[in-house]
Amino acid sequence: FMPGKSGSQTDFRRMLRRSAPHGEYVTRLLFRKRRKKKVRLVMLCDVSGSMQTYSRFLIQFIYALRHEIPQVEVGVFSTRMSIISDLLGSRDIDASLKRVAARVQDWASGTDIGGCLRQFNRQFSRQLLRTRTLLVILSDGWDRGDASVMEEQIAWLSRRVHKLIWLNPLLGQRDYLPLCRGIRTALPYLDHFLPAHNLVSLKQVSRTLRAEWS
């Protein structure tokens, strides 16, 4: 709880603290309200070869978002998962991206989404996930890994987070159908499946995040 100007709950503890030192028998009514629990935002961005056209654009979006919302943790993946939150604190985005490129050795290589999610779940989830976490995966869904591993790991994540959101750059194409294996496997476990291919679509993403944030 936190102090409030009005409400249905009287804050007796605060009233006693104010009146006791002075021996007062009458005190002004004080109220309390529930403190809003802040949602943590975790974003995992696919930087494999098939995402090369979009990766830098999406990392720039994440970079800007992280400067607006401090509680953002960021990971990138291709054949392995790398957490890069500590590299995005600089005001110089180009310098940040150079540091990311130096750390992420599998940039623009193959894709093993299930294997990368398994690494995230085993290695990073305890530290980064809360029940009030929005987990956002940015990927086209092209996956060369084991589909059963992918389903097992995405199902595990969906039970551990507040909302699971998938952003797909290809969803902005008029003739797009979710036919690739990664997307077909993930869809039953998603709360939102949204395009992320241009500024208009990212505005919609921002509105969705804002709605879920509250």
PDB file of C-alpha atoms in Angstrom:
ATOM      1  CA  PHE A   1       0.000   0.000   0.000  1.00  0.00           C
ATOM      2  CA  MET A   2       0.927   3.666  -0.395  1.00  0.00           C
ATOM      3  CA  PRO A   3      -0.513   6.948   0.970  1.00  0.00           C
ATOM      4  CA  GLY A   4      -3.581   8.264  -0.848  1.00  0.00           C
ATOM      5  CA  LYS A   5      -5.618  11.474  -0.693  1.00  0.00           C
ATOM      6  CA  SER A   6      -8.833   9.474  -0.337  1.00  0.00           C
ATOM      7  CA  GLY A   7     -10.028   5.909  -0.472  1.00  0.00           C
ATOM      8  CA  SER A   8     -11.917   3.164   1.282  1.00  0.00           C
ATOM      9  CA  GLN A   9      -9.043   2.157   3.577  1.00  0.00           C
ATOM     10  CA  THR A  10      -8.008   4.302   6.545  1.00  0.00           C
ATOM     11  CA  ASP A  11      -4.266   4.393   7.190  1.00  0.00           C
ATOM     12  CA  PHE A  12      -4.338   3.903  10.989  1.00  0.00           C
ATOM     13  CA  ARG A  13      -0.628   3.206  11.248  1.00  0.00           C
ATOM     14  CA  ARG A  14       0.304   6.547   9.703  1.00  0.00           C
ATOM     15  CA  MET A  15      -2.296   8.351  11.810  1.00  0.00           C
ATOM     16  CA  LEU A  16      -0.853   6.865  15.016  1.00  0.00           C
ATOM     17  CA  ARG A  17       2.686   7.772  14.005  1.00  0.00           C
ATOM     18  CA  ARG A  18       1.641  11.401  13.505  1.00  0.00           C
ATOM     19  CA  SER A  19      -0.364  11.788  16.717  1.00  0.00           C
ATOM     20  CA  ALA A  20       1.556   9.637  19.255  1.00  0.00           C
ATOM     21  CA  PRO A  21       4.651  11.874  19.733  1.00  0.00           C
ATOM     22  CA  HIS A  22       2.435  14.831  20.600  1.00  0.00           C
ATOM     23  CA  GLY A  23      -0.034  12.999  22.839  1.00  0.00           C
ATOM     24  CA  GLU A  24      -2.904  13.962  20.548  1.00  0.00           C
ATOM     25  CA  TYR A  25      -6.260  12.206  20.867  1.00  0.00           C
ATOM     26  CA  VAL A  26      -7.698  13.665  17.683  1.00  0.00           C
ATOM     27  CA  THR A  27      -5.990  13.434  14.311  1.00  0.00           C
ATOM     28  CA  ARG A  28      -6.838  14.097  10.701  1.00  0.00           C
ATOM     29  CA  LEU A  29      -8.098  11.068   8.771  1.00  0.00           C
ATOM     30  CA  LEU A  30      -5.454   9.620   6.474  1.00  0.00           C
ATOM     31  CA  PHE A  31      -6.023   7.068   3.752  1.00  0.00           C
ATOM     32  CA  ARG A  32      -4.064   4.490   1.823  1.00  0.00           C
ATOM     33  CA  LYS A  33      -4.407   2.855  -1.585  1.00  0.00           C
ATOM     34  CA  ARG A  34      -2.941  -0.190  -3.241  1.00  0.00           C
ATOM     35  CA  ARG A  35       0.462   0.361  -4.778  1.00  0.00           C
ATOM     36  CA  LYS A  36       0.505  -0.535  -8.452  1.00  0.00           C
ATOM     37  CA  LYS A  37       2.946  -3.338  -9.177  1.00  0.00           C
ATOM     38  CA  LYS A  38       5.162  -2.326 -12.061  1.00  0.00           C
ATOM     39  CA  VAL A  39       5.370  -4.755 -14.940  1.00  0.00           C
ATOM     40  CA  ARG A  40       8.801  -5.863 -16.084  1.00  0.00           C
ATOM     41  CA  LEU A  41       9.390  -5.911 -19.833  1.00  0.00           C
ATOM     42  CA  VAL A  42      11.690  -8.558 -21.341  1.00  0.00           C
ATOM     43  CA  MET A  43      12.384  -8.431 -25.088  1.00  0.00           C
ATOM     44  CA  LEU A  44      14.096 -11.225 -27.024  1.00  0.00           C
ATOM     45  CA  CYS A  45      15.090 -10.314 -30.584  1.00  0.00           C
ATOM     46  CA  ASP A  46      15.934 -12.788 -33.343  1.00  0.00           C
ATOM     47  CA  VAL A  47      19.151 -11.697 -35.109  1.00  0.00           C
ATOM     48  CA  SER A  48      19.517 -14.730 -37.398  1.00  0.00           C
ATOM     49  CA  GLY A  49      20.191 -14.496 -41.135  1.00  0.00           C
ATOM     50  CA  SER A  50      16.497 -14.426 -42.120  1.00  0.00           C
ATOM     51  CA  MET A  51      15.975 -11.424 -39.814  1.00  0.00           C
ATOM     52  CA  GLN A  52      18.975  -9.454 -41.072  1.00  0.00           C
ATOM     53  CA  THR A  53      16.784  -6.925 -42.914  1.00  0.00           C
ATOM     54  CA  TYR A  54      14.934  -6.069 -39.702  1.00  0.00           C
ATOM     55  CA  SER A  55      17.369  -6.753 -36.848  1.00  0.00           C
ATOM     56  CA  ARG A  56      19.041  -3.326 -36.670  1.00  0.00           C
ATOM     57  CA  PHE A  57      15.679  -1.549 -37.045  1.00  0.00           C
ATOM     58  CA  LEU A  58      14.182  -3.589 -34.181  1.00  0.00           C
ATOM     59  CA  ILE A  59      17.233  -3.168 -31.954  1.00  0.00           C
ATOM     60  CA  GLN A  60      16.918   0.600 -32.472  1.00  0.00           C
ATOM     61  CA  PHE A  61      13.260   0.381 -31.409  1.00  0.00           C
ATOM     62  CA  ILE A  62      14.266  -1.610 -28.297  1.00  0.00           C
ATOM     63  CA  TYR A  63      17.040   0.903 -27.594  1.00  0.00           C
ATOM     64  CA  ALA A  64      14.589   3.823 -27.691  1.00  0.00           C
ATOM     65  CA  LEU A  65      12.035   1.928 -25.606  1.00  0.00           C
ATOM     66  CA  ARG A  66      14.616   1.059 -22.969  1.00  0.00           C
ATOM     67  CA  HIS A  67      15.458   4.736 -22.508  1.00  0.00           C
ATOM     68  CA  GLU A  68      11.757   5.419 -21.830  1.00  0.00           C
ATOM     69  CA  ILE A  69      11.141   2.359 -19.619  1.00  0.00           C
ATOM     70  CA  PRO A  70      14.099   1.505 -17.360  1.00  0.00           C
ATOM     71  CA  GLN A  71      12.681  -1.920 -16.408  1.00  0.00           C
ATOM     72  CA  VAL A  72      13.481  -3.447 -19.790  1.00  0.00           C
ATOM     73  CA  GLU A  73      15.758  -6.464 -20.153  1.00  0.00           C
ATOM     74  CA  VAL A  74      16.973  -7.334 -23.652  1.00  0.00           C
ATOM     75  CA  GLY A  75      18.277 -10.527 -25.204  1.00  0.00           C
ATOM     76  CA  VAL A  76      19.203 -11.442 -28.776  1.00  0.00           C
ATOM     77  CA  PHE A  77      19.344 -14.918 -30.239  1.00  0.00           C
ATOM     78  CA  SER A  78      20.212 -16.911 -33.338  1.00  0.00           C
ATOM     79  CA  THR A  79      21.828 -20.219 -32.399  1.00  0.00           C
ATOM     80  CA  ARG A  80      22.361 -19.123 -28.777  1.00  0.00           C
ATOM     81  CA  MET A  81      20.871 -16.566 -26.379  1.00  0.00           C
ATOM     82  CA  SER A  82      22.849 -13.477 -25.357  1.00  0.00           C
ATOM     83  CA  ILE A  83      21.586 -10.916 -22.819  1.00  0.00           C
ATOM     84  CA  ILE A  84      22.664  -7.423 -23.924  1.00  0.00           C
ATOM     85  CA  SER A  85      20.814  -5.111 -21.494  1.00  0.00           C
ATOM     86  CA  ASP A  86      24.094  -3.777 -20.115  1.00  0.00           C
ATOM     87  CA  LEU A  87      25.252  -2.726 -23.589  1.00  0.00           C
ATOM     88  CA  LEU A  88      22.326  -0.402 -24.300  1.00  0.00           C
ATOM     89  CA  GLY A  89      22.878   2.224 -21.639  1.00  0.00           C
ATOM     90  CA  SER A  90      24.908   4.634 -23.762  1.00  0.00           C
ATOM     91  CA  ARG A  91      23.311   7.678 -25.378  1.00  0.00           C
ATOM     92  CA  ASP A  92      25.214   6.821 -28.561  1.00  0.00           C
ATOM     93  CA  ILE A  93      23.204   4.120 -30.323  1.00  0.00           C
ATOM     94  CA  ASP A  94      25.936   3.389 -32.880  1.00  0.00           C
ATOM     95  CA  ALA A  95      28.454   2.769 -30.100  1.00  0.00           C
ATOM     96  CA  SER A  96      25.940   0.495 -28.367  1.00  0.00           C
ATOM     97  CA  LEU A  97      25.313  -1.488 -31.541  1.00  0.00           C
ATOM     98  CA  LYS A  98      29.059  -1.940 -32.089  1.00  0.00           C
ATOM     99  CA  ARG A  99      29.376  -3.405 -28.593  1.00  0.00           C
ATOM    100  CA  VAL A 100      26.408  -5.704 -29.273  1.00  0.00           C
ATOM    101  CA  ALA A 101      27.986  -6.910 -32.541  1.00  0.00           C
ATOM    102  CA  ALA A 102      31.268  -7.611 -30.737  1.00  0.00           C
ATOM    103  CA  ARG A 103      29.563  -9.729 -28.065  1.00  0.00           C
ATOM    104  CA  VAL A 104      27.048 -11.615 -30.237  1.00  0.00           C
ATOM    105  CA  GLN A 105      29.163 -14.023 -32.256  1.00  0.00           C
ATOM    106  CA  ASP A 106      26.223 -15.761 -33.985  1.00  0.00           C
ATOM    107  CA  TRP A 107      24.655 -12.596 -35.497  1.00  0.00           C
ATOM    108  CA  ALA A 108      23.092 -13.349 -38.921  1.00  0.00           C
ATOM    109  CA  SER A 109      23.689 -17.099 -38.658  1.00  0.00           C
ATOM    110  CA  GLY A 110      21.177 -19.971 -38.432  1.00  0.00           C
ATOM    111  CA  THR A 111      18.137 -20.169 -36.187  1.00  0.00           C
ATOM    112  CA  ASP A 112      17.336 -22.477 -33.300  1.00  0.00           C
ATOM    113  CA  ILE A 113      14.484 -20.717 -31.513  1.00  0.00           C
ATOM    114  CA  GLY A 114      13.592 -23.670 -29.299  1.00  0.00           C
ATOM    115  CA  GLY A 115      17.201 -24.211 -28.246  1.00  0.00           C
ATOM    116  CA  CYS A 116      17.667 -20.500 -27.509  1.00  0.00           C
ATOM    117  CA  LEU A 117      14.474 -20.347 -25.448  1.00  0.00           C
ATOM    118  CA  ARG A 118      15.619 -23.418 -23.527  1.00  0.00           C
ATOM    119  CA  GLN A 119      18.924 -21.650 -22.774  1.00  0.00           C
ATOM    120  CA  PHE A 120      16.999 -18.545 -21.663  1.00  0.00           C
ATOM    121  CA  ASN A 121      14.658 -20.586 -19.437  1.00  0.00           C
ATOM    122  CA  ARG A 122      17.489 -22.486 -17.777  1.00  0.00           C
ATOM    123  CA  GLN A 123      20.096 -19.748 -17.539  1.00  0.00           C
ATOM    124  CA  PHE A 124      18.306 -16.400 -17.303  1.00  0.00           C
ATOM    125  CA  SER A 125      14.622 -16.858 -16.387  1.00  0.00           C
ATOM    126  CA  ARG A 126      15.122 -17.010 -12.614  1.00  0.00           C
ATOM    127  CA  GLN A 127      16.875 -13.640 -12.688  1.00  0.00           C
ATOM    128  CA  LEU A 128      14.757 -11.853 -15.316  1.00  0.00           C
ATOM    129  CA  LEU A 129      11.197 -13.185 -15.100  1.00  0.00           C
ATOM    130  CA  ARG A 130       8.469 -12.250 -12.632  1.00  0.00           C
ATOM    131  CA  THR A 131       4.763 -13.081 -12.591  1.00  0.00           C
ATOM    132  CA  ARG A 132       4.198  -9.482 -13.732  1.00  0.00           C
ATOM    133  CA  THR A 133       6.481  -9.783 -16.769  1.00  0.00           C
ATOM    134  CA  LEU A 134       5.586  -8.942 -20.347  1.00  0.00           C
ATOM    135  CA  LEU A 135       7.750 -11.152 -22.531  1.00  0.00           C
ATOM    136  CA  VAL A 136       8.120  -9.983 -26.143  1.00  0.00           C
ATOM    137  CA  ILE A 137       9.701 -12.170 -28.829  1.00  0.00           C
ATOM    138  CA  LEU A 138      10.660 -10.434 -32.075  1.00  0.00           C
ATOM    139  CA  SER A 139      11.134 -13.014 -34.809  1.00  0.00           C
ATOM    140  CA  ASP A 140       9.922 -14.121 -38.240  1.00  0.00           C
ATOM    141  CA  GLY A 141       9.508 -17.631 -36.809  1.00  0.00           C
ATOM    142  CA  TRP A 142      11.818 -19.409 -39.260  1.00  0.00           C
ATOM    143  CA  ASP A 143      13.318 -22.200 -37.189  1.00  0.00           C
ATOM    144  CA  ARG A 144      15.688 -25.066 -37.969  1.00  0.00           C
ATOM    145  CA  GLY A 145      15.587 -26.554 -34.476  1.00  0.00           C
ATOM    146  CA  ASP A 146      13.493 -29.320 -32.934  1.00  0.00           C
ATOM    147  CA  ALA A 147       9.778 -28.375 -33.005  1.00  0.00           C
ATOM    148  CA  SER A 148       9.060 -30.392 -29.837  1.00  0.00           C
ATOM    149  CA  VAL A 149      11.732 -28.417 -27.934  1.00  0.00           C
ATOM    150  CA  MET A 150      10.245 -25.179 -29.239  1.00  0.00           C
ATOM    151  CA  GLU A 151       6.747 -26.117 -28.046  1.00  0.00           C
ATOM    152  CA  GLU A 152       7.963 -27.306 -24.655  1.00  0.00           C
ATOM    153  CA  GLN A 153       9.902 -24.097 -23.997  1.00  0.00           C
ATOM    154  CA  ILE A 154       7.264 -21.654 -25.276  1.00  0.00           C
ATOM    155  CA  ALA A 155       4.616 -23.460 -23.191  1.00  0.00           C
ATOM    156  CA  TRP A 156       6.833 -23.158 -20.114  1.00  0.00           C
ATOM    157  CA  LEU A 157       7.291 -19.426 -20.731  1.00  0.00           C
ATOM    158  CA  SER A 158       3.572 -18.809 -21.217  1.00  0.00           C
ATOM    159  CA  ARG A 159       2.922 -20.180 -17.714  1.00  0.00           C
ATOM    160  CA  ARG A 160       5.633 -18.051 -16.093  1.00  0.00           C
ATOM    161  CA  VAL A 161       4.825 -14.585 -17.454  1.00  0.00           C
ATOM    162  CA  HIS A 162       1.932 -12.156 -17.314  1.00  0.00           C
ATOM    163  CA  LYS A 163       1.607 -11.890 -21.100  1.00  0.00           C
ATOM    164  CA  LEU A 164       3.504 -13.438 -24.021  1.00  0.00           C
ATOM    165  CA  ILE A 165       3.710 -11.251 -27.142  1.00  0.00           C
ATOM    166  CA  TRP A 166       5.221 -12.172 -30.525  1.00  0.00           C
ATOM    167  CA  LEU A 167       6.183  -9.460 -33.019  1.00  0.00           C
ATOM    168  CA  ASN A 168       6.698 -10.661 -36.576  1.00  0.00           C
ATOM    169  CA  PRO A 169       7.978  -8.337 -39.348  1.00  0.00           C
ATOM    170  CA  LEU A 170       6.465 -10.625 -42.022  1.00  0.00           C
ATOM    171  CA  LEU A 171       2.970 -10.176 -40.584  1.00  0.00           C
ATOM    172  CA  GLY A 172       2.898  -6.758 -42.257  1.00  0.00           C
ATOM    173  CA  GLN A 173       2.791  -8.375 -45.718  1.00  0.00           C
ATOM    174  CA  ARG A 174      -0.684  -8.642 -47.235  1.00  0.00           C
ATOM    175  CA  ASP A 175      -0.270 -12.241 -48.357  1.00  0.00           C
ATOM    176  CA  TYR A 176       1.405 -13.456 -45.164  1.00  0.00           C
ATOM    177  CA  LEU A 177       0.213 -16.750 -43.697  1.00  0.00           C
ATOM    178  CA  PRO A 178       1.656 -18.231 -40.473  1.00  0.00           C
ATOM    179  CA  LEU A 179       2.906 -21.386 -42.188  1.00  0.00           C
ATOM    180  CA  CYS A 180       6.478 -21.708 -40.915  1.00  0.00           C
ATOM    181  CA  ARG A 181       7.015 -24.230 -38.161  1.00  0.00           C
ATOM    182  CA  GLY A 182       8.151 -21.821 -35.458  1.00  0.00           C
ATOM    183  CA  ILE A 183       5.052 -19.630 -35.725  1.00  0.00           C
ATOM    184  CA  ARG A 184       2.639 -22.563 -35.976  1.00  0.00           C
ATOM    185  CA  THR A 185       4.178 -24.016 -32.822  1.00  0.00           C
ATOM    186  CA  ALA A 186       4.066 -20.743 -30.877  1.00  0.00           C
ATOM    187  CA  LEU A 187       0.632 -19.374 -31.841  1.00  0.00           C
ATOM    188  CA  PRO A 188      -1.492 -21.374 -29.333  1.00  0.00           C
ATOM    189  CA  TYR A 189       0.563 -19.937 -26.445  1.00  0.00           C
ATOM    190  CA  LEU A 190       0.571 -16.252 -27.463  1.00  0.00           C
ATOM    191  CA  ASP A 191      -1.523 -13.460 -25.982  1.00  0.00           C
ATOM    192  CA  HIS A 192      -0.723 -11.095 -28.867  1.00  0.00           C
ATOM    193  CA  PHE A 193       0.631 -11.715 -32.381  1.00  0.00           C
ATOM    194  CA  LEU A 194       1.490  -8.379 -34.004  1.00  0.00           C
ATOM    195  CA  PRO A 195       3.377  -6.993 -37.041  1.00  0.00           C
ATOM    196  CA  ALA A 196       6.629  -5.057 -36.529  1.00  0.00           C
ATOM    197  CA  HIS A 197       7.867  -3.944 -39.926  1.00  0.00           C
ATOM    198  CA  ASN A 198       7.534  -0.136 -39.951  1.00  0.00           C
ATOM    199  CA  LEU A 199       6.907   2.861 -37.691  1.00  0.00           C
ATOM    200  CA  VAL A 200       3.117   2.562 -37.943  1.00  0.00           C
ATOM    201  CA  SER A 201       3.192  -1.035 -36.729  1.00  0.00           C
ATOM    202  CA  LEU A 202       5.582  -0.112 -33.888  1.00  0.00           C
ATOM    203  CA  LYS A 203       3.105   2.557 -32.748  1.00  0.00           C
ATOM    204  CA  GLN A 204       0.521  -0.211 -32.418  1.00  0.00           C
ATOM    205  CA  VAL A 205       3.044  -2.298 -30.501  1.00  0.00           C
ATOM    206  CA  SER A 206       3.651   0.648 -28.153  1.00  0.00           C
ATOM    207  CA  ARG A 207      -0.099   1.061 -27.558  1.00  0.00           C
ATOM    208  CA  THR A 208      -0.445  -2.652 -26.781  1.00  0.00           C
ATOM    209  CA  LEU A 209       2.482  -2.555 -24.365  1.00  0.00           C
ATOM    210  CA  ARG A 210       1.068   0.551 -22.676  1.00  0.00           C
ATOM    211  CA  ALA A 211      -2.314  -1.126 -22.232  1.00  0.00           C
ATOM    212  CA  GLU A 212      -0.754  -4.271 -20.764  1.00  0.00           C
ATOM    213  CA  TRP A 213       1.647  -2.207 -18.639  1.00  0.00           C
ATOM    214  CA  SER A 214      -1.261  -0.747 -16.667  1.00  0.00           C
TER     215      SER A 214
END
